[in-house]
PDB file of C-alpha atoms in Angstrom:
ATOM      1  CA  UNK A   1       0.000   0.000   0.000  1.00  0.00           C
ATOM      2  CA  UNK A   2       2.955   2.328   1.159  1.00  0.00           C
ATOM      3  CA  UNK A   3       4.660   1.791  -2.390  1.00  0.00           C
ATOM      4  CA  UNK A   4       1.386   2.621  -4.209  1.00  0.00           C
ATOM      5  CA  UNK A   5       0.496   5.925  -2.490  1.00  0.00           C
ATOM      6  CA  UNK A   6       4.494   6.811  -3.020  1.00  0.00           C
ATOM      7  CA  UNK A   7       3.595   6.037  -7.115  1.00  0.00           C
ATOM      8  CA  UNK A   8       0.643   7.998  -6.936  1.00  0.00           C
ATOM      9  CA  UNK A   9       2.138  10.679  -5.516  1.00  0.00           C
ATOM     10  CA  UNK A  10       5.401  10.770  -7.985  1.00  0.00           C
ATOM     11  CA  UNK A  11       2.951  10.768 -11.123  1.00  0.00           C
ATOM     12  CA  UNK A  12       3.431  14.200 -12.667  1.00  0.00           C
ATOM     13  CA  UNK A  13       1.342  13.637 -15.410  1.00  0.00           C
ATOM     14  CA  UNK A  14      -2.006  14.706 -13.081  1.00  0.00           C
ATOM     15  CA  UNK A  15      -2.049  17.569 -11.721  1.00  0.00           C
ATOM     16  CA  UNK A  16      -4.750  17.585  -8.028  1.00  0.00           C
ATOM     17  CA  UNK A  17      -6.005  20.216  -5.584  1.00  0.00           C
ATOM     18  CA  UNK A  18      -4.478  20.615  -2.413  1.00  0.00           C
ATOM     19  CA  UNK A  19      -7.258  19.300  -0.913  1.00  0.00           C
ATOM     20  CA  UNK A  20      -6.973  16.133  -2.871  1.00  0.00           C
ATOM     21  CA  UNK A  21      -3.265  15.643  -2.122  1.00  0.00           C
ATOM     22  CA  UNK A  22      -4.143  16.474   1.768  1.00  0.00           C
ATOM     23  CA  UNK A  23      -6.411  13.576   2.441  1.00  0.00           C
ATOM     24  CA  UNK A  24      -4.269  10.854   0.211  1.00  0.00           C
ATOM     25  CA  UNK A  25      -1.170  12.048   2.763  1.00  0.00           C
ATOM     26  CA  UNK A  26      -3.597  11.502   5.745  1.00  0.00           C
ATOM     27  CA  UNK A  27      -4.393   8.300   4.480  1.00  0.00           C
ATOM     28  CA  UNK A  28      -0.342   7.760   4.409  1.00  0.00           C
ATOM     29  CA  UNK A  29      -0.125   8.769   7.963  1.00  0.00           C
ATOM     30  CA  UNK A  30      -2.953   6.423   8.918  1.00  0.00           C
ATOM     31  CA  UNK A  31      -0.983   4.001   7.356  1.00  0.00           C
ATOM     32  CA  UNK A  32       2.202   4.624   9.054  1.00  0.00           C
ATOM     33  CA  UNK A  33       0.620   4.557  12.563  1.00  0.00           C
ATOM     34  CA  UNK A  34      -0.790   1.267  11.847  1.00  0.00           C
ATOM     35  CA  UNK A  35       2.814   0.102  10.933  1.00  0.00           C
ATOM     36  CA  UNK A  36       4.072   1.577  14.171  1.00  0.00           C
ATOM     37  CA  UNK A  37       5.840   4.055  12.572  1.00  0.00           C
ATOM     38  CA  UNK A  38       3.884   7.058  14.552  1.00  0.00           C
ATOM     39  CA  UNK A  39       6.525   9.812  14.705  1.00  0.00           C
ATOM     40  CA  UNK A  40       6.274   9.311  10.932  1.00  0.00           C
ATOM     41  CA  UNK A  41       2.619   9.222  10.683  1.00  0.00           C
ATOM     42  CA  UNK A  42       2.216  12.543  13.119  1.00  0.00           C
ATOM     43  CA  UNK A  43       4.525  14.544  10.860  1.00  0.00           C
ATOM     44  CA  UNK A  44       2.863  13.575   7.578  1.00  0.00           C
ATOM     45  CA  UNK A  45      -0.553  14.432   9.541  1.00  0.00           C
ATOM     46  CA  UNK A  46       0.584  17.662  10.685  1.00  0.00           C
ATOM     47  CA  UNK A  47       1.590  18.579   7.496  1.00  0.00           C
ATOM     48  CA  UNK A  48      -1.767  17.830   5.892  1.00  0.00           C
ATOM     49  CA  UNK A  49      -4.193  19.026   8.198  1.00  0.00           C
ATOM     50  CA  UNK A  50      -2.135  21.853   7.580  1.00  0.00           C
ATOM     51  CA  UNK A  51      -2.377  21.836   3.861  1.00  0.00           C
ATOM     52  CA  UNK A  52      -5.829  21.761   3.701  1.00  0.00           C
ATOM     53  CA  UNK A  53      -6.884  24.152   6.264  1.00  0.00           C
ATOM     54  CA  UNK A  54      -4.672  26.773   4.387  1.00  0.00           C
ATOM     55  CA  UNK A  55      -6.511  26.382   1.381  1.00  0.00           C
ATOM     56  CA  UNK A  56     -10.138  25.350   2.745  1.00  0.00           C
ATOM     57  CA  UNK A  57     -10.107  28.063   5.635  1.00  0.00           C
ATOM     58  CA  UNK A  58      -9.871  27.308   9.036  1.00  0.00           C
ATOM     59  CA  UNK A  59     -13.106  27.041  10.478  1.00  0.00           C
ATOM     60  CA  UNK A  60     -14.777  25.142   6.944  1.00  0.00           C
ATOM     61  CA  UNK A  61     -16.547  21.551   7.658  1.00  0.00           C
ATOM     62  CA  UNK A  62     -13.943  20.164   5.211  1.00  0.00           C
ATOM     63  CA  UNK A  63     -10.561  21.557   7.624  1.00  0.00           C
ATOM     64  CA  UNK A  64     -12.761  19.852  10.783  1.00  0.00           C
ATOM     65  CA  UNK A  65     -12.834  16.939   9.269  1.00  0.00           C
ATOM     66  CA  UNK A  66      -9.938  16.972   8.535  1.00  0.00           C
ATOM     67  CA  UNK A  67      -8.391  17.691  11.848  1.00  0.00           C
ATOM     68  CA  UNK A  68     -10.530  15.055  13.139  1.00  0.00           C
ATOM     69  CA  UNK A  69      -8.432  12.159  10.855  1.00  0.00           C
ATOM     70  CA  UNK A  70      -5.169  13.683  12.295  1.00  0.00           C
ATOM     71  CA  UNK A  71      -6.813  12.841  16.345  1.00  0.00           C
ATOM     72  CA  UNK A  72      -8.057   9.262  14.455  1.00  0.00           C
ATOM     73  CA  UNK A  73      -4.506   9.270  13.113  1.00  0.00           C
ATOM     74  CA  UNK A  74      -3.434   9.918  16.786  1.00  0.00           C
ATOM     75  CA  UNK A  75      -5.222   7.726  18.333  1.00  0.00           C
ATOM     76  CA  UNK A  76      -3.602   4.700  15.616  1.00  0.00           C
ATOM     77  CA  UNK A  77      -0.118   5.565  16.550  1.00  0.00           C
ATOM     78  CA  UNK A  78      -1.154   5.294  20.851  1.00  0.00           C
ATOM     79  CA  UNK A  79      -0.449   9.275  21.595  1.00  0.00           C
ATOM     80  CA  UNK A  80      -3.450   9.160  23.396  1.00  0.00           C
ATOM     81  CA  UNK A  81      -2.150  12.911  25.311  1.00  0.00           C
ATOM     82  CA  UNK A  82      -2.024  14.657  22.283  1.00  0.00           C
ATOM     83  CA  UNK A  83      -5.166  13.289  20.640  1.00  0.00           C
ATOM     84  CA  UNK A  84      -6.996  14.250  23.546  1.00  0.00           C
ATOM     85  CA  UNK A  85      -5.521  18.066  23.351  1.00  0.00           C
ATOM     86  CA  UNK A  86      -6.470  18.460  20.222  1.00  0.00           C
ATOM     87  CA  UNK A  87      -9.968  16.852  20.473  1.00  0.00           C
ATOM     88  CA  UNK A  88     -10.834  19.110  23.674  1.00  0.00           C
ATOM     89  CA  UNK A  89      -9.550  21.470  21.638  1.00  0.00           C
ATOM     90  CA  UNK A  90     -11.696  21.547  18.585  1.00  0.00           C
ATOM     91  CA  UNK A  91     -14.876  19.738  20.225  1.00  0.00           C
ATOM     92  CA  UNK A  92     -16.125  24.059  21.238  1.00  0.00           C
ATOM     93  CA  UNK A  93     -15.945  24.402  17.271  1.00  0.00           C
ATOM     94  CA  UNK A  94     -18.240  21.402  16.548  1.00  0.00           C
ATOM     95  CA  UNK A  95     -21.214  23.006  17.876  1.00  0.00           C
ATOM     96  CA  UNK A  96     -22.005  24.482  14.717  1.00  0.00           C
ATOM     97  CA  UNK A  97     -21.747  20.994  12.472  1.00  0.00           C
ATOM     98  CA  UNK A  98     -23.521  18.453  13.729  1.00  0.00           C
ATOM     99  CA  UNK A  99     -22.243  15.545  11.727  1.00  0.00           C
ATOM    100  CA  UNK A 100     -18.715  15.849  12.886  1.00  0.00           C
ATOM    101  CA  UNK A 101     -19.527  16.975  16.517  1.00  0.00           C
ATOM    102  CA  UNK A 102     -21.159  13.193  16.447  1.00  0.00           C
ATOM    103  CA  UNK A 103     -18.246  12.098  15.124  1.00  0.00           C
ATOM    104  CA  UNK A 104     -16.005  13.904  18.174  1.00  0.00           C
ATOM    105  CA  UNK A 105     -18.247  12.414  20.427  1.00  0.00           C
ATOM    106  CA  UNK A 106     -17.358   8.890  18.890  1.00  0.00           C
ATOM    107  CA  UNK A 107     -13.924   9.698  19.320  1.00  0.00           C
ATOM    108  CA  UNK A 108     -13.997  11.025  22.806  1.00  0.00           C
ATOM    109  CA  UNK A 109     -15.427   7.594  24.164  1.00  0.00           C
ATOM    110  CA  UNK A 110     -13.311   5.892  22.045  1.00  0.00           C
ATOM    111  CA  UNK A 111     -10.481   7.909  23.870  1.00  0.00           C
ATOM    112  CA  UNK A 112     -11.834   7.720  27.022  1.00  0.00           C
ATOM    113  CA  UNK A 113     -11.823   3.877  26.775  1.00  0.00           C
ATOM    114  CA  UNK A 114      -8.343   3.641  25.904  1.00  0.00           C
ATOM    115  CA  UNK A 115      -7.393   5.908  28.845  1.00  0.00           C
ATOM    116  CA  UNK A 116      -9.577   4.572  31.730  1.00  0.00           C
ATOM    117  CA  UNK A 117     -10.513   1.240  30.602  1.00  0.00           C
ATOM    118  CA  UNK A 118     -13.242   0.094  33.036  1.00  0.00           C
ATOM    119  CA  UNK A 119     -16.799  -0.673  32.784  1.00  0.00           C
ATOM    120  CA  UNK A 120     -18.334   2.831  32.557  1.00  0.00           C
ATOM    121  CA  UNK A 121     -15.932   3.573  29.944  1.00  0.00           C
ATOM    122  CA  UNK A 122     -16.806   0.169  28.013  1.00  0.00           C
ATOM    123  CA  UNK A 123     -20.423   0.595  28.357  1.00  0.00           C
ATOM    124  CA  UNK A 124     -20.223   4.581  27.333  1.00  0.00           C
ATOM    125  CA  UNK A 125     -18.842   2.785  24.020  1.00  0.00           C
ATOM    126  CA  UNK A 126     -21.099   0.156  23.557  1.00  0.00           C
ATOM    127  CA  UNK A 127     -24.514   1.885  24.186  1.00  0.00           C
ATOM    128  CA  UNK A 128     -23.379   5.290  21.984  1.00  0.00           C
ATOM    129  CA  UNK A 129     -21.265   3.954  18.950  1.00  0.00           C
ATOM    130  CA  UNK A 130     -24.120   1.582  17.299  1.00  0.00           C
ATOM    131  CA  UNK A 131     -26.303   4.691  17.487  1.00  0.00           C
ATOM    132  CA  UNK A 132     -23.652   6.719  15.291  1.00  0.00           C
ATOM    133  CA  UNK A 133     -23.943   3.847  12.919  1.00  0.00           C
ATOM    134  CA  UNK A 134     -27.431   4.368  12.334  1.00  0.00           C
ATOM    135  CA  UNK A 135     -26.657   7.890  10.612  1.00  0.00           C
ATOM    136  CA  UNK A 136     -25.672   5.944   7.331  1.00  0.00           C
ATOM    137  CA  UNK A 137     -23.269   3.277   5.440  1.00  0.00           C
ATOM    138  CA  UNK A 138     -20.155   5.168   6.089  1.00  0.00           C
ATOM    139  CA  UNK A 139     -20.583   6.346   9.841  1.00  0.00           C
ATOM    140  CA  UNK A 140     -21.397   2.470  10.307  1.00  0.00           C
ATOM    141  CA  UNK A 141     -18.167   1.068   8.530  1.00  0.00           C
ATOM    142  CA  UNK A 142     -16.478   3.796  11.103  1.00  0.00           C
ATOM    143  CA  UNK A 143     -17.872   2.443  13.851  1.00  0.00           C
ATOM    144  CA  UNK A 144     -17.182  -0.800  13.014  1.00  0.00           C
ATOM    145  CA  UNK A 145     -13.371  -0.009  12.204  1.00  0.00           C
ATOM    146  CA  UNK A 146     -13.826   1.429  15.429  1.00  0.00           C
ATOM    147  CA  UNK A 147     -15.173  -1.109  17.887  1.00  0.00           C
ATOM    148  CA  UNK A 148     -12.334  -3.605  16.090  1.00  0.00           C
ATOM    149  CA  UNK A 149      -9.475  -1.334  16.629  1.00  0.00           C
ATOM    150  CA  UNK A 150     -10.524  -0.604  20.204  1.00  0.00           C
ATOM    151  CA  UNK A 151     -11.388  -4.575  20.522  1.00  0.00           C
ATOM    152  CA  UNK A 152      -7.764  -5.174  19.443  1.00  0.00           C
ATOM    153  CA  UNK A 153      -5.918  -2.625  21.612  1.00  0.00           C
ATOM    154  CA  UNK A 154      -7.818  -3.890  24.501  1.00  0.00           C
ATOM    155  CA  UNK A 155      -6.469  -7.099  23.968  1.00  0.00           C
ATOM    156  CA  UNK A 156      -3.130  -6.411  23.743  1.00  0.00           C
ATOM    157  CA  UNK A 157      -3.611  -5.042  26.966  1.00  0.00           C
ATOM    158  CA  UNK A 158      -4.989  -8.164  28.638  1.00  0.00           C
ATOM    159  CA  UNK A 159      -8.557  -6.666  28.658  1.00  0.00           C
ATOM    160  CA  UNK A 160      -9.697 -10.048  26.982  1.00  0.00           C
ATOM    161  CA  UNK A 161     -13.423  -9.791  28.247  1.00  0.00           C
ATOM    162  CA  UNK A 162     -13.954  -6.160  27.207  1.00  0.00           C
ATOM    163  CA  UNK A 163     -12.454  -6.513  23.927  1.00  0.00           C
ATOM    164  CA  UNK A 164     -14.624  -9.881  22.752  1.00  0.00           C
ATOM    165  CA  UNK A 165     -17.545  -7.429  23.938  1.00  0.00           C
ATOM    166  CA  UNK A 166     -16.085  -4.798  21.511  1.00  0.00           C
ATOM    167  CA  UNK A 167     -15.524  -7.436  19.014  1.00  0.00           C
ATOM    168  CA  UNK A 168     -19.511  -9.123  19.071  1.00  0.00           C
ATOM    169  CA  UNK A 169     -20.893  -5.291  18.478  1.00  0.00           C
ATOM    170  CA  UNK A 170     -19.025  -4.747  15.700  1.00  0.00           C
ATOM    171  CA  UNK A 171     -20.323  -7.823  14.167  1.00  0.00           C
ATOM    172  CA  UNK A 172     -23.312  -6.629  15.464  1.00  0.00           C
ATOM    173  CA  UNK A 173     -23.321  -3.253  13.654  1.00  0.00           C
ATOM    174  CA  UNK A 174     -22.154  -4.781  10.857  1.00  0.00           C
TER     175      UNK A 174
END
């Protein structure tokens, strides 16, 4: 995958909006979180949250978005401190778009598990993330991506019961 986005992105013969070329390098940094690389991954985040703020505008639903992948991308590589920053810190701005203030909500559970696991935490998870599903095909493949990813870090951590209960509602949802 890493050698394919690196072709992409060498192809001169296409030119793409900033935009464009912002979200395929937050895909990249997703990537290199996921292959424990996360120093890597936050730099190549930075960078295109960055990007596409600058040429969005700041406060547009597309820049939020966007700054919400860089926290998901966060939360990939384990820098649960700095994910949680910069979700506190944009979560005021939300107000004003619904479908990503949802989204932030998702997230901040999500973090919360990972931080405090316990059964408040869990349960916060399981009751609210199946109802984000139900807002359409795509919040419902994130939630499942979700519930899987949390099910797996769980695990690692010897939380075998919570995770198979993270694992059965994202079959569930599914």
């Amino acid at each position: 995958a890493m050698s394919l986005l690196h072709a992409i992105n060498a192809d001169q013969s296409v030119s793409e909006s900033v935009p464009a070329r912002a979200a395929r390098d937050s895909t990249e940094a997703k990537l290199l979180a996921l292959l424990g690389r996360p120093d890597e991954a936050k730099v190549m985040v930075d960078a295109a949250v960055d990007r596409m703020c600058k040429a969005v505008g700041a406060g547009s639903h597309d820049c939020q978005r966007m700054t919400l992948g860089g926290i998901d991308t966060l939360l990939l590589s384990g820098n649960l401190s700095e994910a949680r920053t910069r979700l506190d810190r944009i979560l005021p701005a939300l107000s004003e778009q619904p479908s990503l203030q949802i989204s932030a909500n998702g997230f901040s559970m999500a973090l919360a598990l990972r931080e405090t696991p316990n059964e408040s935490t869990l349960q916060n998870v399981l009751d609210t993330m199946p109802e984000i599903a139900k807002a359409g095909k795509l919040p419902r493949r994130n939630v499942v991506r979700a519930l899987l990813l949390l099910a797996e870090y769980l695990q690692v951590r010897h939380h075998d019961a919570y995770a198979k209960r993270l694992a059965i509602k994202a079959i569930e949802v599914a």
